[in-house]
mmCIF file of C-alpha atoms in Angstrom:
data_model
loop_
_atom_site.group_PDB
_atom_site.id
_atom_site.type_symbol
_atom_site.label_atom_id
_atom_site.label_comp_id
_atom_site.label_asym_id
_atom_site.label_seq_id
_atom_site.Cartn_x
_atom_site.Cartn_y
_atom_site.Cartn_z
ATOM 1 C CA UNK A 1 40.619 92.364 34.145
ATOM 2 C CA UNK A 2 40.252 92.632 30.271
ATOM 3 C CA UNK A 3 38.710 89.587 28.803
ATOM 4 C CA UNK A 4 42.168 89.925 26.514
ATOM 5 C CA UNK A 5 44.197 89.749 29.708
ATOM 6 C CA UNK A 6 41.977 86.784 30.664
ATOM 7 C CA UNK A 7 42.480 85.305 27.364
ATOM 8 C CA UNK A 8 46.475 85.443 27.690
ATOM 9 C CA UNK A 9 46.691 84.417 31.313
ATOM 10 C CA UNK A 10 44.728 81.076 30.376
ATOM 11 C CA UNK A 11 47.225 80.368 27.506
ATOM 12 C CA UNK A 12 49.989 80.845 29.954
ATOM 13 C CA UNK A 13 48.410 78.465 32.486
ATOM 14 C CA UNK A 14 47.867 76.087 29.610
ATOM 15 C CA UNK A 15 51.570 75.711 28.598
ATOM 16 C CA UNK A 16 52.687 75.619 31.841
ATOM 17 C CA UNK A 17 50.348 72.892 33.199
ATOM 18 C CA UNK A 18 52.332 70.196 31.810
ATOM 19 C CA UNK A 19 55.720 71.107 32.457
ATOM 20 C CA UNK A 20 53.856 71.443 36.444
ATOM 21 C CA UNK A 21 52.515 67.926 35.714
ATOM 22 C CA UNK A 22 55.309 66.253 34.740
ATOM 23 C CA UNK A 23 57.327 67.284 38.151
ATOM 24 C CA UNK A 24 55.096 66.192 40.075
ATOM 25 C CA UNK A 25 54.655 62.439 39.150
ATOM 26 C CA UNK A 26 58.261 62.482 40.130
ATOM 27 C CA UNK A 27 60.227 62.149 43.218
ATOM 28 C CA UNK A 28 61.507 65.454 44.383
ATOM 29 C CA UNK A 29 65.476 64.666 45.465
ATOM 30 C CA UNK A 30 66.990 68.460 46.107
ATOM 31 C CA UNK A 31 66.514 72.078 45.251
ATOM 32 C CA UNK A 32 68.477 74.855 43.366
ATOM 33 C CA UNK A 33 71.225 76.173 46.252
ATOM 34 C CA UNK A 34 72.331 79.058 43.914
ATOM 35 C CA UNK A 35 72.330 80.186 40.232
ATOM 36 C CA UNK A 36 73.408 82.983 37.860
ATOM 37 C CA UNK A 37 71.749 84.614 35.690
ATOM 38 C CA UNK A 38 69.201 81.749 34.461
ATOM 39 C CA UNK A 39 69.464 77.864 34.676
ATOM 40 C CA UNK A 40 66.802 75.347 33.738
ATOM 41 C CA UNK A 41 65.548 72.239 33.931
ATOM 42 C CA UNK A 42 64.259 69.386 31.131
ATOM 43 C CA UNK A 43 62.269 66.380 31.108
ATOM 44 C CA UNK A 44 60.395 64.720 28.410
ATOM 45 C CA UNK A 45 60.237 67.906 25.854
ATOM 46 C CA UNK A 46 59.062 70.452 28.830
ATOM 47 C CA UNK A 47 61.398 73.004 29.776
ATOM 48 C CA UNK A 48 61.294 74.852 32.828
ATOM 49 C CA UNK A 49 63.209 77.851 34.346
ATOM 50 C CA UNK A 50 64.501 77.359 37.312
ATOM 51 C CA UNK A 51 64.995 80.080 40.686
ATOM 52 C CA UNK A 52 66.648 80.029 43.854
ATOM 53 C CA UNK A 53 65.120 77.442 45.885
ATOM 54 C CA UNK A 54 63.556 75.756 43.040
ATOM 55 C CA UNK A 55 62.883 72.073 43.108
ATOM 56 C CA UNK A 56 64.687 69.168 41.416
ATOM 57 C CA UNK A 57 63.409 66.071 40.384
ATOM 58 C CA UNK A 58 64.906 62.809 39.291
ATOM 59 C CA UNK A 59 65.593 62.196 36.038
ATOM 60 C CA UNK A 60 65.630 66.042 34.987
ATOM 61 C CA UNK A 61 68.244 67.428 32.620
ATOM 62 C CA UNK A 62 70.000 69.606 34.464
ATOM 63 C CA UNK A 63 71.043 72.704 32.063
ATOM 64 C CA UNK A 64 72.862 76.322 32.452
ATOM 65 C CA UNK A 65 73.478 78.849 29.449
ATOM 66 C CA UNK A 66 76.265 80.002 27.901
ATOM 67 C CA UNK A 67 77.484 82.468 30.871
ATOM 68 C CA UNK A 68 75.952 80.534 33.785
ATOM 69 C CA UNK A 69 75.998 78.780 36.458
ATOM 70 C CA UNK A 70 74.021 76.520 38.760
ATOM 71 C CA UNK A 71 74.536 74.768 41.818
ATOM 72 C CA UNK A 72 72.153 71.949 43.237
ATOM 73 C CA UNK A 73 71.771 70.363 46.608
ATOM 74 C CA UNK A 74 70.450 67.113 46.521
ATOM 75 C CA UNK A 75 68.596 65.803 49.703
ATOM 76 C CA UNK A 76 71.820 63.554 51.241
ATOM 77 C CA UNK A 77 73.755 66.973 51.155
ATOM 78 C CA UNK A 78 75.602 66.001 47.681
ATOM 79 C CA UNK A 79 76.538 69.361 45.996
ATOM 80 C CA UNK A 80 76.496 69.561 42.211
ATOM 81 C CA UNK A 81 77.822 72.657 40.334
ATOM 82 C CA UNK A 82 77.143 73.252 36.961
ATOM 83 C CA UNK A 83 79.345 75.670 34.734
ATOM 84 C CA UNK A 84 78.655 77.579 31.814
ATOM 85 C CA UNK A 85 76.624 75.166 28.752
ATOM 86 C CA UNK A 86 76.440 72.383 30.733
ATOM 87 C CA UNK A 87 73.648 69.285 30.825
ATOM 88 C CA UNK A 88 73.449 66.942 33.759
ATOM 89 C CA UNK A 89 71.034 64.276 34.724
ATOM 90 C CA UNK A 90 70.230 62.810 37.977
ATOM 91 C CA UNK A 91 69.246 59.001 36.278
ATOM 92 C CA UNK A 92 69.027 57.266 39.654
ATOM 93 C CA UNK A 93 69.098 58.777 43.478
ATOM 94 C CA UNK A 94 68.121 56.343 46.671
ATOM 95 C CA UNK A 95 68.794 57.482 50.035
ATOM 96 C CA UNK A 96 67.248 56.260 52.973
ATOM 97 C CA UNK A 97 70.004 57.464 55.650
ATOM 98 C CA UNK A 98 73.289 56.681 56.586
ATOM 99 C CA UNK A 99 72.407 52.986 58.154
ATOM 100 C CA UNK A 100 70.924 51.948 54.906
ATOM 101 C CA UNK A 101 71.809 51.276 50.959
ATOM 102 C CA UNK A 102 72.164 54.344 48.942
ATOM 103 C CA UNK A 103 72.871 55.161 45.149
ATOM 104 C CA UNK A 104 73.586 58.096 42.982
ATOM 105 C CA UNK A 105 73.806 57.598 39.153
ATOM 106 C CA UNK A 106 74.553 61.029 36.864
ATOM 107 C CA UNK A 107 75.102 61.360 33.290
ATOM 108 C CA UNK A 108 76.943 64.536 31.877
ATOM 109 C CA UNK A 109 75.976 65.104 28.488
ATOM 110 C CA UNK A 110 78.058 68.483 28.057
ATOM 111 C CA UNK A 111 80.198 71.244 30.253
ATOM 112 C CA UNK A 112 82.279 70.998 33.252
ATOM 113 C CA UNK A 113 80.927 70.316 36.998
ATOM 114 C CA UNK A 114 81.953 70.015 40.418
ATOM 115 C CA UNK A 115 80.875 67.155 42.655
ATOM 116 C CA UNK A 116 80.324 67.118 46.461
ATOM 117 C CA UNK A 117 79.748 63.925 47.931
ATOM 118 C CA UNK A 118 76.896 63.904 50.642
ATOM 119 C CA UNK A 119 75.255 61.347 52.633
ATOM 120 C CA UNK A 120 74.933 58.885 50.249
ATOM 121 C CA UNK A 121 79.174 58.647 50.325
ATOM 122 C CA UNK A 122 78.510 57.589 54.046
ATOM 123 C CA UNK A 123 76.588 54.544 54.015
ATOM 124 C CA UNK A 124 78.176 51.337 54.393
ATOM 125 C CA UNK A 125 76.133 49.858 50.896
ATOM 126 C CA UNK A 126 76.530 52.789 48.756
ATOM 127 C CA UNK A 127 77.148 53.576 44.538
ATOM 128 C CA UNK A 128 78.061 56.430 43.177
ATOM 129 C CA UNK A 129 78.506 56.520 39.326
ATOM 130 C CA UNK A 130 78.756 59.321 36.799
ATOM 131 C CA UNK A 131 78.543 57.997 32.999
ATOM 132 C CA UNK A 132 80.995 61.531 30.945
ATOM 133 C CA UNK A 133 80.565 60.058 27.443
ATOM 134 C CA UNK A 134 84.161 59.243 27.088
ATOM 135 C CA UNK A 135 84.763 57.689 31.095
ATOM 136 C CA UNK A 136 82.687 56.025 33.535
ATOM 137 C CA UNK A 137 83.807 58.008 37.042
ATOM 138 C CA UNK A 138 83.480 56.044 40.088
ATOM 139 C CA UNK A 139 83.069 57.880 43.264
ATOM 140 C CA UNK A 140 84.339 57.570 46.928
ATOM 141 C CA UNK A 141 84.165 60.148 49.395
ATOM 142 C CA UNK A 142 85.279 62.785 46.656
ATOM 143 C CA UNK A 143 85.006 66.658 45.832
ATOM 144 C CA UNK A 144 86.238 66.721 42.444
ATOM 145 C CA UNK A 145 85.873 68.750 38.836
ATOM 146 C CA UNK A 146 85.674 67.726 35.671
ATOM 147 C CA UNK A 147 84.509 68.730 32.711
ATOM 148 C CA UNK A 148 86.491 69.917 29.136
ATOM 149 C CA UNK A 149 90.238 71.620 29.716
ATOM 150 C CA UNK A 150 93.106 71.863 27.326
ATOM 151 C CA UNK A 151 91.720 69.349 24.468
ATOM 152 C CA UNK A 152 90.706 66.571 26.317
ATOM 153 C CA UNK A 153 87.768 65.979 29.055
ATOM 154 C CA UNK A 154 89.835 66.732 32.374
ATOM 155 C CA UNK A 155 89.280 65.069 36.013
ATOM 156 C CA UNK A 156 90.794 66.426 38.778
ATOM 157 C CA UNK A 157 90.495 65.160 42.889
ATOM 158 C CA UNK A 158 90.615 67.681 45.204
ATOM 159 C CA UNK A 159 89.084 64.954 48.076
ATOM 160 C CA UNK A 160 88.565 61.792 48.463
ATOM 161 C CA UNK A 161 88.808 59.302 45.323
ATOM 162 C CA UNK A 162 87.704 58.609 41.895
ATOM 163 C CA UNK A 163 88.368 55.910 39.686
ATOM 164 C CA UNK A 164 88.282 56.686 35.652
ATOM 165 C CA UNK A 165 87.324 54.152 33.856
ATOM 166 C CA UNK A 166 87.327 53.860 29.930
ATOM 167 C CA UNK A 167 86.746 50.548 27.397
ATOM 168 C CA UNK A 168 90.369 50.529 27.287
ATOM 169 C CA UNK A 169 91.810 50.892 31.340
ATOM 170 C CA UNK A 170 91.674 53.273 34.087
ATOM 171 C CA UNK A 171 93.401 55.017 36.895
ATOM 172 C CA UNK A 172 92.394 56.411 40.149
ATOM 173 C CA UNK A 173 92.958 59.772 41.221
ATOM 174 C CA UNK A 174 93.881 60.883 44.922
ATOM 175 C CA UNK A 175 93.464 64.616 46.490
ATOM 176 C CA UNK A 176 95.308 66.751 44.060
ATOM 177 C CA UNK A 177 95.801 64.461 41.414
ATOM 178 C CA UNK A 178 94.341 64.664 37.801
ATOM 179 C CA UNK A 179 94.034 62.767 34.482
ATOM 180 C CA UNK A 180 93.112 63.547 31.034
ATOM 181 C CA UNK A 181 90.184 61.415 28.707
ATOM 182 C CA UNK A 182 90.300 61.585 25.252
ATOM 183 C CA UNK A 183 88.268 59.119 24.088
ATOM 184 C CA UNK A 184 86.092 55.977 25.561
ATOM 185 C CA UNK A 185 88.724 53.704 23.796
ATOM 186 C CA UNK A 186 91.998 55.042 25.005
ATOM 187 C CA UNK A 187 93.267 54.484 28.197
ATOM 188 C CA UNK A 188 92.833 57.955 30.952
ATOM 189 C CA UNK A 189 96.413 59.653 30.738
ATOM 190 C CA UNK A 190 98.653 59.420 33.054
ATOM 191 C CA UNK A 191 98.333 60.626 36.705
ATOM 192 C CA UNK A 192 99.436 63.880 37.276
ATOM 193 C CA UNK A 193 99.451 66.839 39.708
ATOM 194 C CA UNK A 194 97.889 70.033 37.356
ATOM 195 C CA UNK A 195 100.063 72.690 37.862
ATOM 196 C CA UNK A 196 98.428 75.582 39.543
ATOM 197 C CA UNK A 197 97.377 77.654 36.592
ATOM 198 C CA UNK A 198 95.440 74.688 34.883
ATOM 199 C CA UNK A 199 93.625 74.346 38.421
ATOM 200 C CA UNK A 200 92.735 77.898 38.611
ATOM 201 C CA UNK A 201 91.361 78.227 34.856
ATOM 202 C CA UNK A 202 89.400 74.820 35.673
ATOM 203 C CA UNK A 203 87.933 76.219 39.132
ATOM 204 C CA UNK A 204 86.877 79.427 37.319
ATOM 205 C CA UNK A 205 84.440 77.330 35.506
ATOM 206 C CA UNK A 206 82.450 76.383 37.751
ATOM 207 C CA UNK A 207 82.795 79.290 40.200
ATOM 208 C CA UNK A 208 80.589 81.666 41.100
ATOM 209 C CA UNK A 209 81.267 85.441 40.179
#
């Protein structure tokens, strides 16, 4: 090896080291199911690509470019996909099995997901919470999307329950029901059943191709 190549491979190992460091004074909670074409993950100004199989770690920033997607599997079996320019982070995960307490805290800063409750939905003491911005979602047993559609941040149950919460109300949605959020201090819209194009143009988001 060149003492140039040498020279280059120790920068690289360098810049990487603390990106390496940071994830591991963290609790690992799930890995990277699937993804397409590049995903990453953030915490405290490192960035870090991520691959099939690749692990995540609490508090990360969950992110996906412009034409990607990302799907995680956290360690209770809770599915998270992210669509195309989206940022999630995993703030607060506790599992210990389905006999004991268990919480899940997310915060979407951007984009459109899809949420799969796991194990954590299953024991008796259990949280889940996802702060959007403009609604605090509270989560029971629940596959559901939501993310930006048609002006407005858009919610929509395809199982189980969620209950969207703003400074000024909320409404909870049952399996095929959805609401629209325009801001944290208006009231969700009314409950509706999308029609069948709007649920198509919202799956497509966060689909794989």
């Amino acid at each position: 090896m060149s003492r140039r190549s040498r020279s280059i491979g120790l920068v690289l190992a360098c810049l990487l080291l603390p990106a390496a460091a940071l994830a591991q004074d963290r609790p690992k909670i799930g890995q990277v199911d699937r993804l397409e074409p590049a995903a990453g993950a953030y915490y405290q100004g490192q960035d870090r690509l991520l691959d099939p199989a690749s692990p995540v770690f609490l508090d990360d920033t969950l992110w996906t470019g412009p034409q990607s997607r990302l799907q995680v599997k956290l360690d209770d079996g809770t599915e998270l996909t992210l669509g195309p320019a989206a940022r999630l982070v995993v703030d607060r995960f506790a599992y210990g099995g389905a006999d004991g307490d268990a919480a899940l805290a997310l915060r979407r800063l951007q984009g459109a997901f899809m949420f799969g409750g796991g194990g954590i939905e299953q024991a008796p003491n259990h949280s889940v919470t996802i702060e959007t911005g403009v609604a605090t979602l509270g989560v029971r047993g629940t596959r559901f999307f939501a993310g930006p559609i048609d002006g407005a941040f858009g919610v929509l149950v395809l199982d189980g329950a969620v209950e969207v919460s703003t400074d000024a109300g909320s409404v909870t949605l049952g399996p095929g029901e959805g609401t629209a959020v325009t801001s944290r201090k208006e009231p969700p819209g009314a409950v509706k059943r999308w029609p069948a194009e709007k649920v198509q143009r919202a799956m497509a988001m966060v689909g794989f191709r």
